[in-house]
CSV table of N, CA and C in Angstrom, one decimal:
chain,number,residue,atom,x,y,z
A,1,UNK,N,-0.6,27.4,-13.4
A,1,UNK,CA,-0.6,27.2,-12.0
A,1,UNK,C,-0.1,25.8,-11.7
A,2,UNK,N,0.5,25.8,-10.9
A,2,UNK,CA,1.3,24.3,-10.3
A,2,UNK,C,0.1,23.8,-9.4
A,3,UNK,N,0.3,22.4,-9.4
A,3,UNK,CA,-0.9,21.9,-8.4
A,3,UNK,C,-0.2,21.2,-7.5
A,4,UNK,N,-0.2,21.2,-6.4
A,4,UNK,CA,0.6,20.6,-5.3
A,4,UNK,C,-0.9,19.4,-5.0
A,5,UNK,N,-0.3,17.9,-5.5
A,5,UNK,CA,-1.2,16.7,-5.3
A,5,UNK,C,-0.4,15.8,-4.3
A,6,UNK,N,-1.2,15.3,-3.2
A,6,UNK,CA,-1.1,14.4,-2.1
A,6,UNK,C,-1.6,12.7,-2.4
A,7,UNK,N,-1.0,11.9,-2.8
A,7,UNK,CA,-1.5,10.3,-2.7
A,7,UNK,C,-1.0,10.0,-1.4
A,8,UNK,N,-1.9,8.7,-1.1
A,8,UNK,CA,-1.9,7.7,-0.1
A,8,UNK,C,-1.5,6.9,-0.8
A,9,UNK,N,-0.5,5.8,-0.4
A,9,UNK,CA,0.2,4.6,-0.9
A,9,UNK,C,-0.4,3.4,-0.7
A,10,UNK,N,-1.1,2.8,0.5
A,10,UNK,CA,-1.8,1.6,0.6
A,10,UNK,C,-3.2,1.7,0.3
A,11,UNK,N,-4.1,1.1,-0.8
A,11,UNK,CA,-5.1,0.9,-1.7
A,11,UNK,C,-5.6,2.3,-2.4
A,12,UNK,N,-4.5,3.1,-2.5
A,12,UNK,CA,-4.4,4.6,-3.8
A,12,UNK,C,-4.2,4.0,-4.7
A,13,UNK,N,-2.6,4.0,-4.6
A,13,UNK,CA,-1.9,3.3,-5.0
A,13,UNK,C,-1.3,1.6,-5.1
A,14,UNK,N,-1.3,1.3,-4.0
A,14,UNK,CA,-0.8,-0.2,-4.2
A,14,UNK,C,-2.1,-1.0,-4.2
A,15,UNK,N,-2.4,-1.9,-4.9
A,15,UNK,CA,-3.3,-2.8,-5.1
A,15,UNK,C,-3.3,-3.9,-4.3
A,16,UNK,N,-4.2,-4.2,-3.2
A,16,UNK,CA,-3.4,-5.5,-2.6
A,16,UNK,C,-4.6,-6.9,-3.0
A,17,UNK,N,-5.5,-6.3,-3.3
A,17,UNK,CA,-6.9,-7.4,-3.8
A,17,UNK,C,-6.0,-9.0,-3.8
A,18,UNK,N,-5.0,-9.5,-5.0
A,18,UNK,CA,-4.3,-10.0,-5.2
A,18,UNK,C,-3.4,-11.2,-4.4
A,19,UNK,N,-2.7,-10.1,-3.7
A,19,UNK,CA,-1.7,-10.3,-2.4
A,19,UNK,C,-2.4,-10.9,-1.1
A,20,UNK,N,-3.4,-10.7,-0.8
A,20,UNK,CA,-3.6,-11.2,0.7
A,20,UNK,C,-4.2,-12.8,0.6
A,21,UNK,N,-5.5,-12.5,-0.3
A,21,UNK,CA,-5.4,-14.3,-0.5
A,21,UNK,C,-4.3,-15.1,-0.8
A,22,UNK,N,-2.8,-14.8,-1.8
A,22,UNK,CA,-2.3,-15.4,-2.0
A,22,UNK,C,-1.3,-15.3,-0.3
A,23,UNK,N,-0.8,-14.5,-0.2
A,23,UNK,CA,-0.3,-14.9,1.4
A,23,UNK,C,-0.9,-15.7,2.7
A,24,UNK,N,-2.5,-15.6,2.2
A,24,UNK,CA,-3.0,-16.2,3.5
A,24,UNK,C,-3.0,-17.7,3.3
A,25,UNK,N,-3.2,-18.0,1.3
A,25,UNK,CA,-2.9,-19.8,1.1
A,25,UNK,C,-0.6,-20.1,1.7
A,26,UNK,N,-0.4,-19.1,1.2
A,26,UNK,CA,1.5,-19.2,1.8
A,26,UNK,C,1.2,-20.2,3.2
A,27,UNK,N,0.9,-19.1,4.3
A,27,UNK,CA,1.0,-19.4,5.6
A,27,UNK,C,-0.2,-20.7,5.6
A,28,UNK,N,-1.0,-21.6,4.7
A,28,UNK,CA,-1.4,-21.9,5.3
A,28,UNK,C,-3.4,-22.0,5.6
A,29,UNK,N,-3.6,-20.5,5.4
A,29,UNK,CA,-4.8,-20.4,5.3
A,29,UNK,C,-6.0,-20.9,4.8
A,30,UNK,N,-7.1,-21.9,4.6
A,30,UNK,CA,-7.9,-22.9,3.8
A,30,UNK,C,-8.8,-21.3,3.8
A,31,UNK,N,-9.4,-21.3,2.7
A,31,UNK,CA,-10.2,-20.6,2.5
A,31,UNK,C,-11.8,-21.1,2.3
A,32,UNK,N,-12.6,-21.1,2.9
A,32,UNK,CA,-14.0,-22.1,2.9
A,32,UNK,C,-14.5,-21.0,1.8
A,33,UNK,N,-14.3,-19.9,1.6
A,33,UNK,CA,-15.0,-19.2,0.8
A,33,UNK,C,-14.6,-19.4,-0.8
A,34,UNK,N,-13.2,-19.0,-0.7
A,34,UNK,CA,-12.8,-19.6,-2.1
A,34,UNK,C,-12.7,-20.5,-2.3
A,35,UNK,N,-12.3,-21.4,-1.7
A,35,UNK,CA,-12.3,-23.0,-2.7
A,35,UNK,C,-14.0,-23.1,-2.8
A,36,UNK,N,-15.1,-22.5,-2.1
A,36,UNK,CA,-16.7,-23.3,-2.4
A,36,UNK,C,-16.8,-22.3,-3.3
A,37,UNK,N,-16.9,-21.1,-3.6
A,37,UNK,CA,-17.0,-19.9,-4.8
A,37,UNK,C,-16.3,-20.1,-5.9
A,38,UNK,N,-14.9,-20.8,-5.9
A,38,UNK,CA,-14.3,-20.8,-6.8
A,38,UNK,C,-14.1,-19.8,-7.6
A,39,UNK,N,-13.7,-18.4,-6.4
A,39,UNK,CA,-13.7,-16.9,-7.1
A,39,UNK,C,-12.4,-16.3,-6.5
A,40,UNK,N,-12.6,-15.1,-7.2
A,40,UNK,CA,-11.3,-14.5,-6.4
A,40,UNK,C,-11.9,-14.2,-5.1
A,41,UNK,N,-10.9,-13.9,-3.9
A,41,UNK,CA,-11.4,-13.7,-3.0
A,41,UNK,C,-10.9,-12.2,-2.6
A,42,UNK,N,-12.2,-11.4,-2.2
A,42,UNK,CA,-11.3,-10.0,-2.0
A,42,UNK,C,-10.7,-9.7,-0.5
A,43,UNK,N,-9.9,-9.3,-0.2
A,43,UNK,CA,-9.2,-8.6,0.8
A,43,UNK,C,-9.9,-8.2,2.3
A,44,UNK,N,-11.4,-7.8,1.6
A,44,UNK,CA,-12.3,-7.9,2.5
A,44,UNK,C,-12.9,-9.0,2.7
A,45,UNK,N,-13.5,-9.9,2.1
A,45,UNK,CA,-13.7,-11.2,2.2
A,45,UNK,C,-13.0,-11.9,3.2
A,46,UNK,N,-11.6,-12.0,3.0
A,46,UNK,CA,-10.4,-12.9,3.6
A,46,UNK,C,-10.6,-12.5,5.1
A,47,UNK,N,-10.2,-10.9,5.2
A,47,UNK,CA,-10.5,-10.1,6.3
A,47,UNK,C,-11.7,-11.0,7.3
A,48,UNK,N,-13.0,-10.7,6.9
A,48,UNK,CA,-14.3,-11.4,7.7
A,48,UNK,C,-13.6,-12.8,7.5
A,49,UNK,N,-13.1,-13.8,6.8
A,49,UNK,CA,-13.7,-15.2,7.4
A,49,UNK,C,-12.8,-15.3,8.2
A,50,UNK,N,-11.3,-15.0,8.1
A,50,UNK,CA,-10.1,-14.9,9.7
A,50,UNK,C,-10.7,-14.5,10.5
A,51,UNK,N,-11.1,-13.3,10.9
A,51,UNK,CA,-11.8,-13.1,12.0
A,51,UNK,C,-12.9,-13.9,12.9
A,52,UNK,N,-13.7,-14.4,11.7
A,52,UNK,CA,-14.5,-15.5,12.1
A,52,UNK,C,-14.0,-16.5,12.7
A,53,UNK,N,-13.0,-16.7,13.0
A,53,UNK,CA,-12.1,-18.4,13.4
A,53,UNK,C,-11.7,-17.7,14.2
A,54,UNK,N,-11.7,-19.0,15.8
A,54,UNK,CA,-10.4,-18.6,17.0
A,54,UNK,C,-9.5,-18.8,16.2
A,55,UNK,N,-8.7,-17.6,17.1
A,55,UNK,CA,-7.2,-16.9,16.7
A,55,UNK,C,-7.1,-15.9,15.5
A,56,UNK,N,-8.6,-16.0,15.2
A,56,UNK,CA,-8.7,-15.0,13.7
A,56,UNK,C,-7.8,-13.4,13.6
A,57,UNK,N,-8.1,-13.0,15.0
A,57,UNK,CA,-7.3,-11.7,14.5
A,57,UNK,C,-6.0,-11.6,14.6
A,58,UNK,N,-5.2,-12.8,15.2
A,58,UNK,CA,-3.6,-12.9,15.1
A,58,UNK,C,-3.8,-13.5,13.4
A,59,UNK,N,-4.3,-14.4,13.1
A,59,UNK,CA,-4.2,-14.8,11.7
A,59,UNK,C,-4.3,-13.6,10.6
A,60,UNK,N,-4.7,-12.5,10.4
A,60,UNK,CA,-5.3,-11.8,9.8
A,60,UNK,C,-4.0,-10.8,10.4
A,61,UNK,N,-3.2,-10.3,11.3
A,61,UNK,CA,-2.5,-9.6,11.7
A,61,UNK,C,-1.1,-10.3,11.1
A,62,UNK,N,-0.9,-11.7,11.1
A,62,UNK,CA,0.2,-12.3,10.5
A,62,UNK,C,0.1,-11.8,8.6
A,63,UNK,N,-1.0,-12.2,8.2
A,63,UNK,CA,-1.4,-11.9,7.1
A,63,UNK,C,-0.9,-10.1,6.7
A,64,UNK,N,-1.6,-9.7,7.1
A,64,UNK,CA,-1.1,-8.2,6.8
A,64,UNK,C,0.4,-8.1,7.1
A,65,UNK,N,0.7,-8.3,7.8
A,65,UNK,CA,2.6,-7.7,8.2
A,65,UNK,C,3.3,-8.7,7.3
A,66,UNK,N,2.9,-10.0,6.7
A,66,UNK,CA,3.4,-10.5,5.5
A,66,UNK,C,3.2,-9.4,4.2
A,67,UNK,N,2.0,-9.0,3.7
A,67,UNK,CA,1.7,-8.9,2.6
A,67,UNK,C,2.2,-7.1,2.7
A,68,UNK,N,2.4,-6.2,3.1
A,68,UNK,CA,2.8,-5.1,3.5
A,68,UNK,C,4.2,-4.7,3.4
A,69,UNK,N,5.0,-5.9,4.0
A,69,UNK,CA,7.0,-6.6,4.0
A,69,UNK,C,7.1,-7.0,3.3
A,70,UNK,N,7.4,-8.4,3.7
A,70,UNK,CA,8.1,-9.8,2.8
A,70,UNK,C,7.2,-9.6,1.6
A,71,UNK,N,5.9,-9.7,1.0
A,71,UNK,CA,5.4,-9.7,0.3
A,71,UNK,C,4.9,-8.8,-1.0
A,72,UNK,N,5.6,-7.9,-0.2
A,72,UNK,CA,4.2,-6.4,-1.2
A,72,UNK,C,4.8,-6.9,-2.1
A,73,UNK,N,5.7,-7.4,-3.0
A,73,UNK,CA,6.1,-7.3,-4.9
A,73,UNK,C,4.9,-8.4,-5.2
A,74,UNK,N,4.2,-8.6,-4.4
A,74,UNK,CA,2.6,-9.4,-4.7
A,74,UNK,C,1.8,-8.3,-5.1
A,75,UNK,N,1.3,-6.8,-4.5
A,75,UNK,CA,0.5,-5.8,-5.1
A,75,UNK,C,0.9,-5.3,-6.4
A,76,UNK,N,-0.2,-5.1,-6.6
A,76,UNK,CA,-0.2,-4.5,-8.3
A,76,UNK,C,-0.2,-3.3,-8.2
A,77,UNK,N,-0.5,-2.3,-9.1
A,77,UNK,CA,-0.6,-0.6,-8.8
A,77,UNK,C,-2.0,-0.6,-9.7
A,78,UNK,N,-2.6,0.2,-8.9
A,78,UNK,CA,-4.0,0.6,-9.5
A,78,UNK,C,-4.0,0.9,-10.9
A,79,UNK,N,-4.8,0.5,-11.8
A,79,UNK,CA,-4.7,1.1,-13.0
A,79,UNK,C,-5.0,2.6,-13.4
A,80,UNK,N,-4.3,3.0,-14.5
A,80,UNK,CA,-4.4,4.9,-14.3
A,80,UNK,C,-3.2,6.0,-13.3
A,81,UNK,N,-3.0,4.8,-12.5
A,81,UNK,CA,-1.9,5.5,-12.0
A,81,UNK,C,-0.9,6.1,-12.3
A,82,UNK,N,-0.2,5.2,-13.2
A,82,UNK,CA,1.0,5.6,-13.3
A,82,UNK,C,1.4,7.2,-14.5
A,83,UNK,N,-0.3,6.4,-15.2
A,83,UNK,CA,-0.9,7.2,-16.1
A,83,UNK,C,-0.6,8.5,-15.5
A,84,UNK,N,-1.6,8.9,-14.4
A,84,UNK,CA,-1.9,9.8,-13.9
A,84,UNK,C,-0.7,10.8,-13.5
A,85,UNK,N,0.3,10.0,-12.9
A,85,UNK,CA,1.3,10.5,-12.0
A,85,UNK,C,2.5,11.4,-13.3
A,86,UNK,N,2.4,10.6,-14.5
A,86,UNK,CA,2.9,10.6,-15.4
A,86,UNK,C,2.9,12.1,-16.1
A,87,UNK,N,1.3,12.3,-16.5
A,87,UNK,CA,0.8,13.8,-16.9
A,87,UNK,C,1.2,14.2,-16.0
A,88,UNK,N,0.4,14.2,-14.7
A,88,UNK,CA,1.0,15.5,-14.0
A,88,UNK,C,2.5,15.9,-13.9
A,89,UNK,N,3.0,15.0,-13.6
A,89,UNK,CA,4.6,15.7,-13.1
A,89,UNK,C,4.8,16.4,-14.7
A,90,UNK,N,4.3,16.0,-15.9
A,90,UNK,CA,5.1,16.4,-17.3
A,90,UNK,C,4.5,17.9,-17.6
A,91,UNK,N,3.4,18.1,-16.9
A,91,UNK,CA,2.6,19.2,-16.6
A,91,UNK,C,3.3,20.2,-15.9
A,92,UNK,N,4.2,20.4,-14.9
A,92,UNK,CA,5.0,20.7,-14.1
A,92,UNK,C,4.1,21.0,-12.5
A,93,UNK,N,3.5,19.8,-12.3
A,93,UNK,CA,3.0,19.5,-10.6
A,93,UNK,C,3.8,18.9,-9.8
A,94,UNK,N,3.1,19.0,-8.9
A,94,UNK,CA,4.2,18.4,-7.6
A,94,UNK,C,3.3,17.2,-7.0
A,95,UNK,N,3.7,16.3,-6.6
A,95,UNK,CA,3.1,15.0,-6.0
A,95,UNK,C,4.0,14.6,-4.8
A,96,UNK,N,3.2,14.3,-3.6
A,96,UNK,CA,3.5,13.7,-2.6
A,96,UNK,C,2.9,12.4,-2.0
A,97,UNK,N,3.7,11.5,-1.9
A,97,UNK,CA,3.0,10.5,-1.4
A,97,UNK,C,3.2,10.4,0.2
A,98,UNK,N,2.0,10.5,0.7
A,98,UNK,CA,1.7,10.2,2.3
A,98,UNK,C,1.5,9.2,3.3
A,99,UNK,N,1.9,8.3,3.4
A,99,UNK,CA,1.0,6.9,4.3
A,99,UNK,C,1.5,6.6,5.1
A,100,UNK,N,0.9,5.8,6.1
A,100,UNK,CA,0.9,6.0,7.6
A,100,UNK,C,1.4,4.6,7.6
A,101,UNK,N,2.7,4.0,8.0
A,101,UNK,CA,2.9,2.4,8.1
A,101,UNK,C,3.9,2.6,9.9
A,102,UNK,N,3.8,0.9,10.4
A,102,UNK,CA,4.6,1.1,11.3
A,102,UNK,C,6.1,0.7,10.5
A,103,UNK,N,6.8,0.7,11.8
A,103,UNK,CA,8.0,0.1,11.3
A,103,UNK,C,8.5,-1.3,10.5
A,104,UNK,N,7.5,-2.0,11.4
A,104,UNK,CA,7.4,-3.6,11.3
A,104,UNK,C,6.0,-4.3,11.0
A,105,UNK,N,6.2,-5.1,10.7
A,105,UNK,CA,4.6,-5.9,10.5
A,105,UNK,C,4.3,-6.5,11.9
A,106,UNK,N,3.6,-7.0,12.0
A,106,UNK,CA,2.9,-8.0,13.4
A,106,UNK,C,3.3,-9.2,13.0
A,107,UNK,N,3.7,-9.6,13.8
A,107,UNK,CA,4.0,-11.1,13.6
A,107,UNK,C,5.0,-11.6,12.4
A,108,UNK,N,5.7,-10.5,11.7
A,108,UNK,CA,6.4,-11.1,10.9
A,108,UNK,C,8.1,-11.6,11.2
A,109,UNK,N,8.1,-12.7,10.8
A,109,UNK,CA,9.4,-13.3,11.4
A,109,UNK,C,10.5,-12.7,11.1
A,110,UNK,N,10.6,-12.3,9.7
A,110,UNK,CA,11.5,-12.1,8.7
A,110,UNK,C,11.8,-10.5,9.1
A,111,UNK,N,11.2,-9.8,9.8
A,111,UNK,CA,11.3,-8.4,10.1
A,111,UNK,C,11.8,-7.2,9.0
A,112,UNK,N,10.5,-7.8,8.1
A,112,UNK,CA,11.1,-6.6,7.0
A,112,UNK,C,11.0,-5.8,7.4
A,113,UNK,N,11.4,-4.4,7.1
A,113,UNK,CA,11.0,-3.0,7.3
A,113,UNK,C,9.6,-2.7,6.3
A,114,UNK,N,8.3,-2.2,6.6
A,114,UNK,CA,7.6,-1.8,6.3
A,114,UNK,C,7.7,-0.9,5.5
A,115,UNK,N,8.4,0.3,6.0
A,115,UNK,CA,8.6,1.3,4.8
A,115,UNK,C,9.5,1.5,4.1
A,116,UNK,N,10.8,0.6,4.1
A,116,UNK,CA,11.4,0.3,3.2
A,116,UNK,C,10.7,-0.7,2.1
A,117,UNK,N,10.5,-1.5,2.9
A,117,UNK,CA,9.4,-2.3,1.3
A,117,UNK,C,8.8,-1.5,0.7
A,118,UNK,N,8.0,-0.6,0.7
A,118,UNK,CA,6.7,0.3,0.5
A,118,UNK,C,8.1,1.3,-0.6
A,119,UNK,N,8.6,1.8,-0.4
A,119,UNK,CA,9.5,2.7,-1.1
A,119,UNK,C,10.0,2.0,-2.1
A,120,UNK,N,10.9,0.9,-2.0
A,120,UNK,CA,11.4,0.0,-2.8
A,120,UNK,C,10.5,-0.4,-3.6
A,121,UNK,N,9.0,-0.8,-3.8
A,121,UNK,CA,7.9,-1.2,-4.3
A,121,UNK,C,7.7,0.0,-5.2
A,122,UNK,N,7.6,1.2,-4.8
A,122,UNK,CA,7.5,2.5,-5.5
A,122,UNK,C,8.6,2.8,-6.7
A,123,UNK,N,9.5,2.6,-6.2
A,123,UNK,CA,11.0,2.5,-7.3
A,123,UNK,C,10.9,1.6,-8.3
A,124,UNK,N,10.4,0.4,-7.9
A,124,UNK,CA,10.0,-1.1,-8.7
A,124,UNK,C,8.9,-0.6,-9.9
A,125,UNK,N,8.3,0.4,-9.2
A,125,UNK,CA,7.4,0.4,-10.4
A,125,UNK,C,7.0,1.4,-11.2
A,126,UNK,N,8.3,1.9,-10.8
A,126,UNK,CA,8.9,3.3,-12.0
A,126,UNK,C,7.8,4.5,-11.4
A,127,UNK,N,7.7,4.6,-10.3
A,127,UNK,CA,6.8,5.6,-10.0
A,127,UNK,C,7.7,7.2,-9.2
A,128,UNK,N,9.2,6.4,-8.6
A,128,UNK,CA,9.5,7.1,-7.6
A,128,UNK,C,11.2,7.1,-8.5
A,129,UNK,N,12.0,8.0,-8.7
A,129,UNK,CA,13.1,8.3,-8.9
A,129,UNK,C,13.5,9.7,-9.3
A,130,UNK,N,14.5,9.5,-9.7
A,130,UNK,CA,15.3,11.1,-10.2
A,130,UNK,C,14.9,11.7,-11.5
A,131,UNK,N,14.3,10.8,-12.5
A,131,UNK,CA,13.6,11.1,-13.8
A,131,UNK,C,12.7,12.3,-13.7
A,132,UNK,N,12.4,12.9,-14.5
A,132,UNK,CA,10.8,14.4,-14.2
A,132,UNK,C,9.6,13.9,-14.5
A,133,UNK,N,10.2,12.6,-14.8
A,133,UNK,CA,8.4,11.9,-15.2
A,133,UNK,C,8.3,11.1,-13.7
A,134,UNK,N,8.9,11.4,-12.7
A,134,UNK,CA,9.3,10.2,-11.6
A,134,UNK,C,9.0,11.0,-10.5
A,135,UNK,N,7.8,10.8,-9.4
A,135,UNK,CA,8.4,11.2,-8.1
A,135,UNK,C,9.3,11.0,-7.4
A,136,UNK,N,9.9,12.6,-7.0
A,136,UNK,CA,10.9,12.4,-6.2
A,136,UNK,C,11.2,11.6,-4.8
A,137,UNK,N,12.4,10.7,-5.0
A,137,UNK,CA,12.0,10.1,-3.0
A,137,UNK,C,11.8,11.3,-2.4
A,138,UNK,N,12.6,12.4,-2.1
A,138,UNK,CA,12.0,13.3,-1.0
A,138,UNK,C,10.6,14.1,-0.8
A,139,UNK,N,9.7,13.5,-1.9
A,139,UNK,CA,8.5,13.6,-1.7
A,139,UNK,C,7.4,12.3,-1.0
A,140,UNK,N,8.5,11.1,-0.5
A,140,UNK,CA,7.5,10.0,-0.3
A,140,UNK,C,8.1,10.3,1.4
A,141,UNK,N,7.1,10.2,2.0
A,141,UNK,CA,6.8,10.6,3.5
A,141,UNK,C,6.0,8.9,4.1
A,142,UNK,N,6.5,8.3,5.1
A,142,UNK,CA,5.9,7.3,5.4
A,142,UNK,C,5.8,7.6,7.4
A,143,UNK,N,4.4,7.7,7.6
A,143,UNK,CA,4.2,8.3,8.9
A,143,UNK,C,4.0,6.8,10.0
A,144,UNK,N,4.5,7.5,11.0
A,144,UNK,CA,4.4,5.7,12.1
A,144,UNK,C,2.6,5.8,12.3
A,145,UNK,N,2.2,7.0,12.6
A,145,UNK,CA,0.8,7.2,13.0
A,145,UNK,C,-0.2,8.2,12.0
A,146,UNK,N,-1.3,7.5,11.7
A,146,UNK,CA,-2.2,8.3,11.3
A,146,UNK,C,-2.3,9.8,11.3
A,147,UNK,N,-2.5,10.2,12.8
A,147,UNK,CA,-2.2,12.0,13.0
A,147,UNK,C,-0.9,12.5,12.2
A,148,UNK,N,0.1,11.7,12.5
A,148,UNK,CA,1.0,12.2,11.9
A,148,UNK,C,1.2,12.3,10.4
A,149,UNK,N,0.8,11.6,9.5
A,149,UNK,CA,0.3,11.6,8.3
A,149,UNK,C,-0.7,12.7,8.0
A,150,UNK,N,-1.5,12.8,8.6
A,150,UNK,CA,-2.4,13.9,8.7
A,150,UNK,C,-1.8,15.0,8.9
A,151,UNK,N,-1.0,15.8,9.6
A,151,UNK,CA,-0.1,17.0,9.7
A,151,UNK,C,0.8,16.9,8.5
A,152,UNK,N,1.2,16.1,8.4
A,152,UNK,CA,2.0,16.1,8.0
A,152,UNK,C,1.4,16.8,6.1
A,153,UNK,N,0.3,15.8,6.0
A,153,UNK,CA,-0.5,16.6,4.6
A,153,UNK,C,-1.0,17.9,4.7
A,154,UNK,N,-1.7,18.2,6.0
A,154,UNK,CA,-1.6,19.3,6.1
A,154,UNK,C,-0.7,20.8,5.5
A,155,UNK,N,0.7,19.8,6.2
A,155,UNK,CA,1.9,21.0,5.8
A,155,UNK,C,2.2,21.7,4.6
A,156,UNK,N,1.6,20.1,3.2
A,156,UNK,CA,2.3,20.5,2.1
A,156,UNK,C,0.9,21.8,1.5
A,157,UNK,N,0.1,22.4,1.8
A,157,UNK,CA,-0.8,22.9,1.0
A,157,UNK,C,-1.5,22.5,-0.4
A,158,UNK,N,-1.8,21.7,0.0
A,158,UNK,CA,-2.4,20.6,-1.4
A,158,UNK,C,-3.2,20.8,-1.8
A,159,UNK,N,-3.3,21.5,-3.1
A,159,UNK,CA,-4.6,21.5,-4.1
A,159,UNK,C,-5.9,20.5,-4.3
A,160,UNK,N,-4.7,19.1,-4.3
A,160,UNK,CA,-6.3,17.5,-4.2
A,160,UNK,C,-5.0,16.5,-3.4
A,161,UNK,N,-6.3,15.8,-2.5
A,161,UNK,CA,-5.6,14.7,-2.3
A,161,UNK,C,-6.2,13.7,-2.4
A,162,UNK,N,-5.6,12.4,-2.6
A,162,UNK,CA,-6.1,11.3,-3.1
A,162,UNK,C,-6.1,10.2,-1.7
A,163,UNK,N,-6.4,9.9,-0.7
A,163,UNK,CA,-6.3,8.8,0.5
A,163,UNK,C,-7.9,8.4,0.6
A,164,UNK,N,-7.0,7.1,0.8
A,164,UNK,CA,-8.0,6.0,1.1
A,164,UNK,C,-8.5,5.7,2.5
């Protein structure tokens, strides 16, 4: 039996734990939490103390449309994954990746394309090509809106899906 499997691409797949502290020291950001913890700082952490500050949620909005574009070759890929993605396709499954991005980041100057990064990121890390151990690009779907990511998984009849 073939299994028709559905991933999400942002925190399924892409790791950003990593990436946002280090973009938020890029632009600038003092961290009161990590420099007094002297820890990593996680993504949710970073999240609450921007917010906490006037201007916190343009800060935290510049942050994300950095780390998403210009930056995503900062995320890692979850461990097990590639693992994962690996069996299956050698198995003879089908895999779709699903995720909902805009076109653009907020506030980013550099105007990467969002889901062009995201794709290119996937290629980068041998997950997405023409190989049989590789998902196919015409299985990576990147939706402007949530609903639509959602029909859209709908369509394929998916045995499991994986979203975050």
């Amino acid at each position: 039996m073939i299994l028709r499997i559905g991933l999400d691409f942002d925190n399924t797949i892409a790791n950003y734990d990593q990436a946002f502290p280090e973009v938020a020291r890029i632009l600038g950001y003092e961290s009161k939490t990590l420099n007094a913890l002297n820890k990593t700082q996680t993504k949710r952490d970073l999240k609450l103390e921007l917010l906490g500050q006037p201007e916190g949620d343009i800060a935290w909005q510049k942050v994300q449309g950095l780390v998403y574009g210009k930056f995503i070759d900062l995320a890692s890929m979850y461990p097990g994954v590639y693992e994962f993605v690996l069996r299956a396709l050698t198995s003879g499954n089908q895999i779709f990746i699903v995720s909902h991005k805009t076109q653009l980041g907020h506030f980013d100057e550099s105007r990467t394309p969002l889901r062009d990064a995201a794709t290119a990121w996937l290629i980068n890390q041998k997950l997405v090509g023409d190989s049989d151990s590789r998902i196919k690009l015409q299985n990576v779907f990147m939706q402007k809106l949530v609903k639509r990511k959602l029909i859209k998984l709908s369509n394929f009849n998916l045995m499991y899906s994986l979203m975050t």
